[in-house]
Short mmCIF file of C-alpha atoms in Angstrom, two decimals:
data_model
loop_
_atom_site.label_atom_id
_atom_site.label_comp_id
_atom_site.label_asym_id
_atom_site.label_seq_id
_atom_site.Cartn_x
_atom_site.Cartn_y
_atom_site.Cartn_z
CA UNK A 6 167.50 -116.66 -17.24
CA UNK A 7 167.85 -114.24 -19.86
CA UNK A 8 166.45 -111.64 -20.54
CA UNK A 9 165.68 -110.70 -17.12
CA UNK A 10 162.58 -108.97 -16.86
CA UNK A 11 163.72 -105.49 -17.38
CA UNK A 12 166.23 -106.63 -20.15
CA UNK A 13 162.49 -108.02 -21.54
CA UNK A 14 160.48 -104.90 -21.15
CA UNK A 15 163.19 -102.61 -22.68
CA UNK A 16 163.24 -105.00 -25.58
CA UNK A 17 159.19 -105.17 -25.81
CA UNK A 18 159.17 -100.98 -25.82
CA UNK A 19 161.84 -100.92 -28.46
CA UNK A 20 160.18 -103.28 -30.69
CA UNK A 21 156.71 -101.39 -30.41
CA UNK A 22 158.45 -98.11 -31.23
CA UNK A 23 160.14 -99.45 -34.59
CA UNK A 24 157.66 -101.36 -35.51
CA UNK A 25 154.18 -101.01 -34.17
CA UNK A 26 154.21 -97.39 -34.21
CA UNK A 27 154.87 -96.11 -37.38
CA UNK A 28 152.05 -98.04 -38.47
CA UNK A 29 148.90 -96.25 -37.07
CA UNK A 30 148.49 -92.77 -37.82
CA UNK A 31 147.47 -89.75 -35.54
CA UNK A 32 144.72 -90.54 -33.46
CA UNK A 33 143.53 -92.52 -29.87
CA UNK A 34 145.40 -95.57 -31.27
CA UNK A 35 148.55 -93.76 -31.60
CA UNK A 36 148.52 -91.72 -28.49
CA UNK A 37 147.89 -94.86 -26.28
CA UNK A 38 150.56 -96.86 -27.98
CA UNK A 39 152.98 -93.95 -27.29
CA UNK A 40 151.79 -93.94 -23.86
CA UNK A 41 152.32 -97.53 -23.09
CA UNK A 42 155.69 -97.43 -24.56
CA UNK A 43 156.51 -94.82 -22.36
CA UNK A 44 155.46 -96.61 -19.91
CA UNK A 45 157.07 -99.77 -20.35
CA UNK A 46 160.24 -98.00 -20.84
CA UNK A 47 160.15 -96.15 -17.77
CA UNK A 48 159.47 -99.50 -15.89
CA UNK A 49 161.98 -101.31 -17.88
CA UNK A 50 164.85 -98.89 -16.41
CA UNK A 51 163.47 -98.48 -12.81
CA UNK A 52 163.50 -102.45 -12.11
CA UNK A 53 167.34 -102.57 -11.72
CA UNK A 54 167.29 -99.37 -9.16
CA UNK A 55 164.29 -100.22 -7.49
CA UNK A 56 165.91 -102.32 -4.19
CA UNK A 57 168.54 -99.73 -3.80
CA UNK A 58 165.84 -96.67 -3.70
CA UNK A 59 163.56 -98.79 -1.44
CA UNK A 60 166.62 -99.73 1.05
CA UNK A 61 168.13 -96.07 0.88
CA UNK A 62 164.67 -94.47 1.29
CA UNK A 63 163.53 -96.45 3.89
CA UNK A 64 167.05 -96.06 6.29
CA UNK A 65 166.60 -92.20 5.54
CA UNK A 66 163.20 -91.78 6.52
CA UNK A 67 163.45 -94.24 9.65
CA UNK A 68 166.28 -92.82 10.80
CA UNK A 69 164.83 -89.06 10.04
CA UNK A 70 162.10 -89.68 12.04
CA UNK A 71 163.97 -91.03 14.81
CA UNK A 72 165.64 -87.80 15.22
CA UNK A 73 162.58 -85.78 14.73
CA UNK A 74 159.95 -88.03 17.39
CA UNK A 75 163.12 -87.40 19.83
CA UNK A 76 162.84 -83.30 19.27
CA UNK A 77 158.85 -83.45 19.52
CA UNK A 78 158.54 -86.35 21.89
CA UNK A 79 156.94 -88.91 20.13
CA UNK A 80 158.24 -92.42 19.71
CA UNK A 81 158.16 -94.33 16.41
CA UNK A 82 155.95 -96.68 15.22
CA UNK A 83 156.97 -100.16 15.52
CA UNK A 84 158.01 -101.07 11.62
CA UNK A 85 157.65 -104.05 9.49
CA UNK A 86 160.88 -106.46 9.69
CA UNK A 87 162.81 -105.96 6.49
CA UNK A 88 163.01 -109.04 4.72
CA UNK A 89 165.17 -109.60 1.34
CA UNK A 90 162.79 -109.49 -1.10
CA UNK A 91 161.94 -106.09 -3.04
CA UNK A 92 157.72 -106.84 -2.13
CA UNK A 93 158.90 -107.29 1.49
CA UNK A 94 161.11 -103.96 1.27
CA UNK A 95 157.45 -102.20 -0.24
CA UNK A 96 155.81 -103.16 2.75
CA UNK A 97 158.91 -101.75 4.60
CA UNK A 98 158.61 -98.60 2.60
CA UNK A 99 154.78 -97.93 2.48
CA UNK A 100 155.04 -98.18 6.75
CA UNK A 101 157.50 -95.58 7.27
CA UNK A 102 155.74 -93.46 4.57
CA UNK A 103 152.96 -93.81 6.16
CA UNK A 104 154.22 -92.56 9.23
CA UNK A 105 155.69 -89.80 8.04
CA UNK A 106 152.59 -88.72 6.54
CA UNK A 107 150.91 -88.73 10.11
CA UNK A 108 153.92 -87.09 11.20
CA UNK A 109 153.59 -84.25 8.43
CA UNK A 110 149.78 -84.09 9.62
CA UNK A 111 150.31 -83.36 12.96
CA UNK A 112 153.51 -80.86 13.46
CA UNK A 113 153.28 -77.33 12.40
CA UNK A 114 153.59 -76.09 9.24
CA UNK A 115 157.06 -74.16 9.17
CA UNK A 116 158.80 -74.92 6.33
CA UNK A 117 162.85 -75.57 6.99
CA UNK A 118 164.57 -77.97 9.18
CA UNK A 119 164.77 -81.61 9.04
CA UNK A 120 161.14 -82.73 7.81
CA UNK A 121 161.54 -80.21 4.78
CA UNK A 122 165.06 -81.60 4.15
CA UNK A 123 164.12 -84.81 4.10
CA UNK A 124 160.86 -84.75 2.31
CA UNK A 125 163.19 -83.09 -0.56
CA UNK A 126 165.16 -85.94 -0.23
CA UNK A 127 162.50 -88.55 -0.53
CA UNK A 128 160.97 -86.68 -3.53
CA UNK A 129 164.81 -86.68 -5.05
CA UNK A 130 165.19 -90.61 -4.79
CA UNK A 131 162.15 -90.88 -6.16
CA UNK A 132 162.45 -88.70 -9.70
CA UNK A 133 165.69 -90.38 -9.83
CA UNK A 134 164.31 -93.46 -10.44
CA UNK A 135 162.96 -91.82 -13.94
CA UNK A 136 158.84 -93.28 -13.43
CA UNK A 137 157.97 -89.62 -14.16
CA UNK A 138 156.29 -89.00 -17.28
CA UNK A 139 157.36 -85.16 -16.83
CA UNK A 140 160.63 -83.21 -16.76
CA UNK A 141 160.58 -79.76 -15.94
CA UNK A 142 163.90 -77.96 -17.41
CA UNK B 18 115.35 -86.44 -39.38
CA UNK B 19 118.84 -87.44 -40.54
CA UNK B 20 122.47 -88.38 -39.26
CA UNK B 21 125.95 -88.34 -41.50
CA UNK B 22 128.96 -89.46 -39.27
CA UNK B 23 132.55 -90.21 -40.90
CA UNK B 24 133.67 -92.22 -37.38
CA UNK B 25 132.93 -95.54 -37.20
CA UNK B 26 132.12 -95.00 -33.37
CA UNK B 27 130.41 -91.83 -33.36
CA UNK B 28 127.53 -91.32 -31.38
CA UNK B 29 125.50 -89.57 -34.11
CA UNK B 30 122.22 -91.79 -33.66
CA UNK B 31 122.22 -90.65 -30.30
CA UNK B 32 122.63 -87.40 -29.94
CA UNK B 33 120.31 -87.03 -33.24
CA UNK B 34 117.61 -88.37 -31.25
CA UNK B 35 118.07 -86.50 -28.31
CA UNK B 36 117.85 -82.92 -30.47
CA UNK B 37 114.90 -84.28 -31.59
CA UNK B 38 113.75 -84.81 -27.90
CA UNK B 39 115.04 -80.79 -27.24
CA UNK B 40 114.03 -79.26 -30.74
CA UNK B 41 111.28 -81.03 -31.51
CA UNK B 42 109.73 -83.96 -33.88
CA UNK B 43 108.52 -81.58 -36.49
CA UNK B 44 111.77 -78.85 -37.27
CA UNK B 45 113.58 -81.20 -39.80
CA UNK B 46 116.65 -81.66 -37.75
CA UNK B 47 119.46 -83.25 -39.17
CA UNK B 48 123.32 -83.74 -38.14
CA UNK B 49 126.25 -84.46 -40.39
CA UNK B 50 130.11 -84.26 -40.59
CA UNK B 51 130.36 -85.75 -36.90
CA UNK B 52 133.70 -85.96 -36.24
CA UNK B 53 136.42 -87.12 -33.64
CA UNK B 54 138.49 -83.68 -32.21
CA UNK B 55 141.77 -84.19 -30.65
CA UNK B 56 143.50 -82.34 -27.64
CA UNK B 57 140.43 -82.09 -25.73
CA UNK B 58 142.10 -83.38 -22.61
CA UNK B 59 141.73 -86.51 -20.65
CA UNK B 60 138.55 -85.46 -18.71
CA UNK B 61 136.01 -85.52 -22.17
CA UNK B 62 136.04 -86.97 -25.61
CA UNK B 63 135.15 -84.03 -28.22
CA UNK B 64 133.53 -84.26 -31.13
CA UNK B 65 132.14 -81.58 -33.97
CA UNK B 66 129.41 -81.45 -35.99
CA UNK B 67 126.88 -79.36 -37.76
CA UNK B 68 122.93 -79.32 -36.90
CA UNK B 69 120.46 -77.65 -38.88
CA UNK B 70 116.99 -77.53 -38.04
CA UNK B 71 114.17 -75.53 -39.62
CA UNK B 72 113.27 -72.87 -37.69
CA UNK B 73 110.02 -71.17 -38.43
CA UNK B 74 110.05 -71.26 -42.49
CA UNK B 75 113.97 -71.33 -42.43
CA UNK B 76 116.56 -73.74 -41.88
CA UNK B 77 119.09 -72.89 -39.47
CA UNK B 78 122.78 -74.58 -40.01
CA UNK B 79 125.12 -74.32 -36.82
CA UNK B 80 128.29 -75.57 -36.22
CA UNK B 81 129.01 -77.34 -33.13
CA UNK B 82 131.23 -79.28 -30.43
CA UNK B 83 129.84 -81.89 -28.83
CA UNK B 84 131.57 -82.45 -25.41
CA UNK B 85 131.36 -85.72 -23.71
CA UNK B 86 132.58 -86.93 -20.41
CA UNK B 87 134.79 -89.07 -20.38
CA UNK B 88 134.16 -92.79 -17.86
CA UNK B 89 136.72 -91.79 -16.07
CA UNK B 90 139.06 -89.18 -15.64
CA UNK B 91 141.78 -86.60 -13.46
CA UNK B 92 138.63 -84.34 -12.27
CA UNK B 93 135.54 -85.51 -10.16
CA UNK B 94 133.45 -82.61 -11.67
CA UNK B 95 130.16 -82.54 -13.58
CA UNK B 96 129.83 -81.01 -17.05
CA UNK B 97 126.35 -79.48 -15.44
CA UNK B 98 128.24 -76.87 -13.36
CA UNK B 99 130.31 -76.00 -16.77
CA UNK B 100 127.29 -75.26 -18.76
CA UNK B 101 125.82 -73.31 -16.28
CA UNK B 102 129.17 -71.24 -15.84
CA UNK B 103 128.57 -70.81 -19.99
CA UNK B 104 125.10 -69.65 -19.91
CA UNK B 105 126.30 -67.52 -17.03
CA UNK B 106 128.97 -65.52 -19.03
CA UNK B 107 126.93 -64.93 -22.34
CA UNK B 108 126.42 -61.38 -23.11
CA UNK B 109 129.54 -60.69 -20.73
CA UNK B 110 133.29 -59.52 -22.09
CA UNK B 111 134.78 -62.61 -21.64
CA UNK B 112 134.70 -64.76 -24.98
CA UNK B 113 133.31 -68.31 -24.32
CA UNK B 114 131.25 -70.46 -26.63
CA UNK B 115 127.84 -70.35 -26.50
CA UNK B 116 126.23 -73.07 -25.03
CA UNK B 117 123.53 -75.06 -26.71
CA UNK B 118 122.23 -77.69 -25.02
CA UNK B 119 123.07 -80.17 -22.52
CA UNK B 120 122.35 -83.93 -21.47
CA UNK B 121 123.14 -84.62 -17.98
CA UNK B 122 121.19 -87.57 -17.26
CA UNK B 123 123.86 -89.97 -20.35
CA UNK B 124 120.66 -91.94 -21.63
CA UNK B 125 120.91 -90.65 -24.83
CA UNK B 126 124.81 -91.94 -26.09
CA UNK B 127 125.62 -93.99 -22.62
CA UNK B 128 127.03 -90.75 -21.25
CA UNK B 129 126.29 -87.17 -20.31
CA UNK B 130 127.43 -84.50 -22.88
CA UNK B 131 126.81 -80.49 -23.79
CA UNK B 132 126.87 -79.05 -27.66
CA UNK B 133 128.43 -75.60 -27.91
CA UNK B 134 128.36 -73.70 -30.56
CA UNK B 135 132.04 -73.91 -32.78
CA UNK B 136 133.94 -70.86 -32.17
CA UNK B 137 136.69 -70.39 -34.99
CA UNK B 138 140.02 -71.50 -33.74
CA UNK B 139 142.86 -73.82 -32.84
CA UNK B 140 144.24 -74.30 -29.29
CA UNK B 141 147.63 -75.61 -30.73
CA UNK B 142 150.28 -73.85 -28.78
CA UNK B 143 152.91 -74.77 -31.23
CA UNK B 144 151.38 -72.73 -34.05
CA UNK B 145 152.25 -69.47 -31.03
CA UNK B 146 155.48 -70.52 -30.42
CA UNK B 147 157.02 -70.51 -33.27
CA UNK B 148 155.42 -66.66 -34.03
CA UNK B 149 156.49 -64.56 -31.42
CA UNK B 150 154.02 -61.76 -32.66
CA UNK B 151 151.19 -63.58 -32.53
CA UNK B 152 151.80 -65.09 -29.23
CA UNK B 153 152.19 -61.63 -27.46
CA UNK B 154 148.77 -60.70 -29.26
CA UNK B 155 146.76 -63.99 -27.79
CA UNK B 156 148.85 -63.23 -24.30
CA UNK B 157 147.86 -59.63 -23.72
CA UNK B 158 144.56 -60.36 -25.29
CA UNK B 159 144.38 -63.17 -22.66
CA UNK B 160 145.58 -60.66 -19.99
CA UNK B 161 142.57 -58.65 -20.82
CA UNK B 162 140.04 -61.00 -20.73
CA UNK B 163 140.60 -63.03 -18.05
CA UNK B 164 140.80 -59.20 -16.03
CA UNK B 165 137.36 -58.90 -17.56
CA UNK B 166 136.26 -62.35 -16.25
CA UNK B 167 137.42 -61.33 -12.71
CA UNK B 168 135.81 -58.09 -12.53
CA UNK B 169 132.75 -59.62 -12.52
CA UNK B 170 130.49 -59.46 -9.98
CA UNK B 171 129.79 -62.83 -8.31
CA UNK B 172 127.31 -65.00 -7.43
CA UNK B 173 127.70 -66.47 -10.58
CA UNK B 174 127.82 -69.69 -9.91
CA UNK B 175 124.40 -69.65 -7.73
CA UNK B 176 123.82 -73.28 -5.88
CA UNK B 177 127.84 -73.85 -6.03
CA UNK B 178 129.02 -72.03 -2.93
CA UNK B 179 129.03 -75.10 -0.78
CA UNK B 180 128.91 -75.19 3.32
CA UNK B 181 129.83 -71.45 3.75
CA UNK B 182 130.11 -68.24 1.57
CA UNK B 183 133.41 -67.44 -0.34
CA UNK B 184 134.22 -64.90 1.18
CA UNK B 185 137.84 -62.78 0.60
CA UNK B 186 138.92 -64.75 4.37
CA UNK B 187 137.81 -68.19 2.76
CA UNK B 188 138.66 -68.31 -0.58
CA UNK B 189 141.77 -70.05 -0.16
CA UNK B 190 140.43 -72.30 2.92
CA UNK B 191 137.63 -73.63 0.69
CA UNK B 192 139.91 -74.09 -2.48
CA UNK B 193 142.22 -76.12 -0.15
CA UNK B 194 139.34 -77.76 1.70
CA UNK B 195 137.80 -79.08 -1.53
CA UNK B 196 141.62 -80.27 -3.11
CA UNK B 197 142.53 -81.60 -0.20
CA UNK B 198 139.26 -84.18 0.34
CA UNK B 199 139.81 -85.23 -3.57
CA UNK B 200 143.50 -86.15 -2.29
CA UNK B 201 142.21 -88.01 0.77
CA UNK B 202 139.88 -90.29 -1.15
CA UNK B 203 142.44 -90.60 -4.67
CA UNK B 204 145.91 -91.24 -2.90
CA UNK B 205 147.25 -94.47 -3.50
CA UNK B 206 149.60 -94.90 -0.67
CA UNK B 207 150.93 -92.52 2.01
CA UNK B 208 152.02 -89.31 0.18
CA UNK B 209 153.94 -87.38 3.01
CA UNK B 210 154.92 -84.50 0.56
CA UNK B 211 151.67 -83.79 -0.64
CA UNK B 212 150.21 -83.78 3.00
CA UNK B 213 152.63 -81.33 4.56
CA UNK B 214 152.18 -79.40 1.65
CA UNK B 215 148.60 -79.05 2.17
CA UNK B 216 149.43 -78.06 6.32
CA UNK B 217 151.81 -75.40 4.86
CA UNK B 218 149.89 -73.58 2.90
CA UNK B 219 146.97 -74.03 5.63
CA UNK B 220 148.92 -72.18 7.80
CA UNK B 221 149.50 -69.44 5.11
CA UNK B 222 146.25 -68.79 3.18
CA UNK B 223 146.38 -65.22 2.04
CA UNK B 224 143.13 -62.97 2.02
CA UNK B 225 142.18 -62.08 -1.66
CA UNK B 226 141.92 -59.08 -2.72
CA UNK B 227 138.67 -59.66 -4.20
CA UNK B 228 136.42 -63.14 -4.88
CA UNK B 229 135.39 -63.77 -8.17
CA UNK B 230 134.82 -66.42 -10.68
CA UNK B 231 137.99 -68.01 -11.28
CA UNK B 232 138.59 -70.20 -14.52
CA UNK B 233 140.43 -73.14 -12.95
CA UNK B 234 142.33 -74.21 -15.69
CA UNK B 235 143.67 -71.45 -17.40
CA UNK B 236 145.92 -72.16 -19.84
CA UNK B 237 147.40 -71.99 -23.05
CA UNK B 238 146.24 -75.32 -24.11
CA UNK B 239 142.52 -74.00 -23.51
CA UNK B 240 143.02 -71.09 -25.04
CA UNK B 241 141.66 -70.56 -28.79
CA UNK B 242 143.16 -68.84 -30.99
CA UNK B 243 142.77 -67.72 -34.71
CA UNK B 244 144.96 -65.25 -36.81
CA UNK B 245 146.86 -64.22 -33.93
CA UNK B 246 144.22 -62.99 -31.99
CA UNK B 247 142.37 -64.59 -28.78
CA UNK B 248 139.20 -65.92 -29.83
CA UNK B 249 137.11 -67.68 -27.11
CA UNK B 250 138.42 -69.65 -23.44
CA UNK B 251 137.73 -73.20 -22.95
CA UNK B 252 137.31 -75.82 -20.46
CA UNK B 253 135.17 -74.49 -17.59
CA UNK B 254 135.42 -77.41 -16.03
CA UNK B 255 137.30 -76.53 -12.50
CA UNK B 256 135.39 -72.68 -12.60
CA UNK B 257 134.90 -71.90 -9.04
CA UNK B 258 134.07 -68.73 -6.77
CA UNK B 259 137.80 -67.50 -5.38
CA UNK B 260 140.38 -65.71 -5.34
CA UNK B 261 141.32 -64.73 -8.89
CA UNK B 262 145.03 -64.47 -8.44
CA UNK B 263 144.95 -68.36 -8.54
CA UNK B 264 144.29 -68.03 -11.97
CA UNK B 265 147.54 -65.89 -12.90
CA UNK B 266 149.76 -68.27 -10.62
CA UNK B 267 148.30 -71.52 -13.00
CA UNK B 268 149.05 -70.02 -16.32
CA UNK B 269 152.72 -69.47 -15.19
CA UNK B 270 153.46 -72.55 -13.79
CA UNK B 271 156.71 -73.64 -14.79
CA UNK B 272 155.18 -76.92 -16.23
CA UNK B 273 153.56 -75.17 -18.92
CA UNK B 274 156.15 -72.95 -20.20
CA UNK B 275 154.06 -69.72 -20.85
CA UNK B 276 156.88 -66.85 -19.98
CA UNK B 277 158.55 -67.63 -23.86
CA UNK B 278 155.44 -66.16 -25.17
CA UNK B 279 155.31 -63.31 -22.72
CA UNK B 280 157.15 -62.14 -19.98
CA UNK B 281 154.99 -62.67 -16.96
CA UNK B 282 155.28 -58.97 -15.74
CA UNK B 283 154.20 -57.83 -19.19
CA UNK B 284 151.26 -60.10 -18.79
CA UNK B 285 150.71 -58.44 -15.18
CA UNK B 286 150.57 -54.89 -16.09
CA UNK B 287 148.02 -55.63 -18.80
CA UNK B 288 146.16 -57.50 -16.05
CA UNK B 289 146.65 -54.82 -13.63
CA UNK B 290 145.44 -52.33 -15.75
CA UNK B 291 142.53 -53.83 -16.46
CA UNK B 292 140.97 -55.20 -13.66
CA UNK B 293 142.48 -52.37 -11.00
CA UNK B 294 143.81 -55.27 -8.83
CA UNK B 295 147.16 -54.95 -7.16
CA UNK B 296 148.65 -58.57 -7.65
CA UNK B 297 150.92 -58.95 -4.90
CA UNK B 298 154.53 -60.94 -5.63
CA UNK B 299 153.57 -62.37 -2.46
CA UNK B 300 150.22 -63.55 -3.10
CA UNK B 301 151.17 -64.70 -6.43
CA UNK B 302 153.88 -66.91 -5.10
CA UNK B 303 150.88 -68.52 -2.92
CA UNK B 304 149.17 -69.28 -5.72
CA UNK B 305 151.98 -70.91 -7.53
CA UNK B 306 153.04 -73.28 -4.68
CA UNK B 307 148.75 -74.31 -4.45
CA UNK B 308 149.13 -74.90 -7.77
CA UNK B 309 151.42 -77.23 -7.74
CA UNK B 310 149.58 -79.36 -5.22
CA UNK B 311 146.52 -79.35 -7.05
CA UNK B 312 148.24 -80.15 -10.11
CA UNK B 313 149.35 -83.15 -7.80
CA UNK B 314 145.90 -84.07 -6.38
CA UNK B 315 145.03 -83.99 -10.46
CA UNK B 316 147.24 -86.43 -11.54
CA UNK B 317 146.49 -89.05 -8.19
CA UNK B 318 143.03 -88.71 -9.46
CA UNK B 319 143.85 -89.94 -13.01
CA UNK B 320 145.90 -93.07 -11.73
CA UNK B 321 143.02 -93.88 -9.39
CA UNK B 322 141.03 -94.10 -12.37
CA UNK B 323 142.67 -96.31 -14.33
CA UNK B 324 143.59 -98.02 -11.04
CA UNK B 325 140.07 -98.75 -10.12
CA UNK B 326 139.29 -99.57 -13.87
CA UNK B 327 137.15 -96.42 -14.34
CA UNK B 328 139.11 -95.44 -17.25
CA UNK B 329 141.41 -97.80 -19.90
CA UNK B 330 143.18 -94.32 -21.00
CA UNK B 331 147.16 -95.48 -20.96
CA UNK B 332 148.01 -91.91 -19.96
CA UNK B 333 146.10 -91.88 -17.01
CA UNK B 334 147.81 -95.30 -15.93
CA UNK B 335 151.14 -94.25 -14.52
CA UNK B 336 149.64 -90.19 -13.63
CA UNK B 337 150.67 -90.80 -9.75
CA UNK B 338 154.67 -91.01 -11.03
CA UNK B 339 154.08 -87.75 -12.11
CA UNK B 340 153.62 -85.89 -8.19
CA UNK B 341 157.22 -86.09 -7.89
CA UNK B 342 157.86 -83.71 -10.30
CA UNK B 343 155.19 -81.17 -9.68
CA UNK B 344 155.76 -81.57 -5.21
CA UNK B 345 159.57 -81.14 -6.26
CA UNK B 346 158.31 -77.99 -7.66
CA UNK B 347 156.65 -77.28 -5.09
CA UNK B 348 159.33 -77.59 -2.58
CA UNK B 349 161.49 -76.15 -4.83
CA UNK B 350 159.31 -72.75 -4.64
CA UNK B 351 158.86 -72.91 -1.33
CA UNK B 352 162.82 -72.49 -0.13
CA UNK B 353 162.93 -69.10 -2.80
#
């Protein structure tokens, strides 16, 4: 089945920019062309990395936690059963982000240690998977 | 009474009627040249054009900008508070246009709008970076008058203080409180960065020095400039009672580059001079790591927009990819 859906997008984003594009002038109709190009690229070259992130991410924040509700005494939440698919891995994902936002919520607020470290870490994963529309040099 | 537009979707018939409504049926008014402006941001469309209306035996020509708000957009705020903030800083120091008149109710062109008066200009921040003379001019002339904005004396802003006074022990409480509720109802999904972000700097809100009316969004971008000289600040839009050091910390955000156009301690000694506040490295660094989060709680708000199909603006659509880069800023601060 080719292209695969990425392959697709990339090619779709390509074509818009050398042909579509240089059509319209400055204006709305340019900017949001530009903008959806962007966007298609960006989501064109995430696809491939996406069950790798999720399946990294999610072991690292699990297993994060694990440590962390052992040093404060709490116990984790029961989490979704990973299952092979990338929407079953979201699921996955959104749970344990979702606990770790109740866990960020309720400890105190002193920067260092694990949860810093790791929230670095999750916010590293993530901007390597290029969705950002910003860099910052 | 007359309308000339050159855009095929202006809303001349509109807001020709509505003047009519404010000025009255009788003073000949008339609009032409409306036109589409660009770079107005994603919250409101802008638009000039020039009214003239006769005005006992003569007739008075102005040139305007039309401000419209946009369906949806990154901010939850009214252009009401905005106009007010204008009216509130005429016949001040601190350059603003002067604003004209103002539809809040959107029955006139399907959404609400206020006319300034044009103030000569550009807010291009290319035509400063590539003339390093000019740019230190608009900078230090910047410097100046946002000093002059925070010396004033508030309540200037009457009817916007909220639950509880800004006080110098609240400033940074209430700027949090009010960020942190538009993140609660704009996230998305879980955003664990953002929320022990919020905790941290919770648990280390500085006391101001002083509470004053604080811009909000000062920046180069709504900054006008003309012949290398500072000519009028924009975009009132997030204008609050607080601490005025957040305003500093915004305008040298690493996201939008300012330092090449003037070193930031340059900028601060102008500032300091001016406005007799101390500006604390400390405090400053506060102000740049809240920044960061708002910036974040911004750009959730645009994606919910387009996400809940408030908005069809593309670059809105993928805004939430974006808190990544401004938390990793954050964090990155942080750990200096």
């Amino acid at each position: 089945m080719r292209p695969l859906p990425h392959e697709l997008l990339g090619m779709v984003a390509a074509a818009l920019t050398d042909t579509v594009l240089p059509a319209l002038t400055d204006g709305p109709a340019r900017r949001q062309l530009k903008a959806a190009i962007s966007i298609i690229a960006r989501s064109a070259a995430a696809i491939p990395l996406m069950d790798q992130y999720l399946r990294e991410d999610i072991d690292d924040v699990a297993s994060t936690l694990d440590g962390l509700g052992a040093d404060v005494g709490r116990t984790r939440l029961p989490g979704v059963a990973r299952g092979p698919t990338v929407p079953d891995l979201i699921v996955e994902h959104d749970a344990v982000h979702a606990e770790l936002e109740s866990f960020c919520e309720a400890v105190d607020a002193a920067m260092g240690g694990d949860l810093a470290a790791l929230l670095v870490r999750v916010l590293d994963r993530e901007l390597a998977l290029g969705l950002s529309p910003w860099r910052l040099s | 009474m007359t309308a000339e537009s050159s855009d095929g979707d202006s809303p001349a018939g509109g807001v020709l009627r509505f003047l009519v409504d404010e000025i009255g049926e009788r003073a000949g008014v008339a609009i032409r040249d409306v036109r589409r402006l660009s770079g107005a941001g994603n919250a409101r469309d802008a638009w000039s054009l020039d009214v003239s209306w006769i005005d006992g035996h003569d007739r008075t020509e102005q040139a305007c900008v039309m401000l419209v708000k946009a369906d949806g957009g990154q901010l939850e705020t009214g252009l009401a508070l905005e106009f007010r903030t204008l009216q509130a800083l005429q016949d001040t120091e601190v350059p603003v246009p002067k604003p004209l008149w103002l539809d809040e109710s959107g029955r006139w062109i399907g959404r609400p709008f206020f006319i300034t008066a044009l103030v000569p200009g550009t807010a291009d921040e290319r035509a400063l970076r590539s003339n390093t003379g000019a740019a230190e001019r608009v900078m230090l002339d910047l410097a100046t008058a946002v000093a002059r904005l925070h010396r004033l004396v508030p309540p200037l802003l009457e009817g916007s203080e909220g639950s509880y006074p800004v006080t110098a022990e609240t400033a940074a409480a209430r700027q949090l409180e009010e960020w942190k509720d538009v993140f609660h109802r704009n996230q998305l999904g879980p955003q664990p960065a953002v929320s022990f972000a919020f905790a941290w700097l919770e648990a280390h809100a500085p006391v101001a020095e002083a509470v004053s009316l604080v811009h909000g969004d000062l920046r180069l971008g709504n900054v006008l400039h003309d012949k290398g000289r500072l000519t009028c600040l924009l975009d009132w839009e997030m204008a609050h009672l607080g601490d005025p050091i957040e305003d500093l910390a915004w305008l040298y955000r690493r996201l939008w580059n300012a330092a090449p156009l003037l070193d930031p301690s340059q900028f601060l000694d102008r500032y300091r001079a001016e406005s007799g506040f101390e500006v604390s490295s400390r405090h400053l660094a506060y102000y740049a790591l809240f920044s960061e989060v708002k910036h974040a709680v911004i750009s959730m708000t645009a994606a919910r927009s387009f996400h809940d199909g408030r908005t069809c603006n593309l670059r809105m659509a993928d805004r939430h990819a974006s808190v990544a880069t401004v938390m990793s800023e954050f964090y990155r601060l942080v750990s200096l």
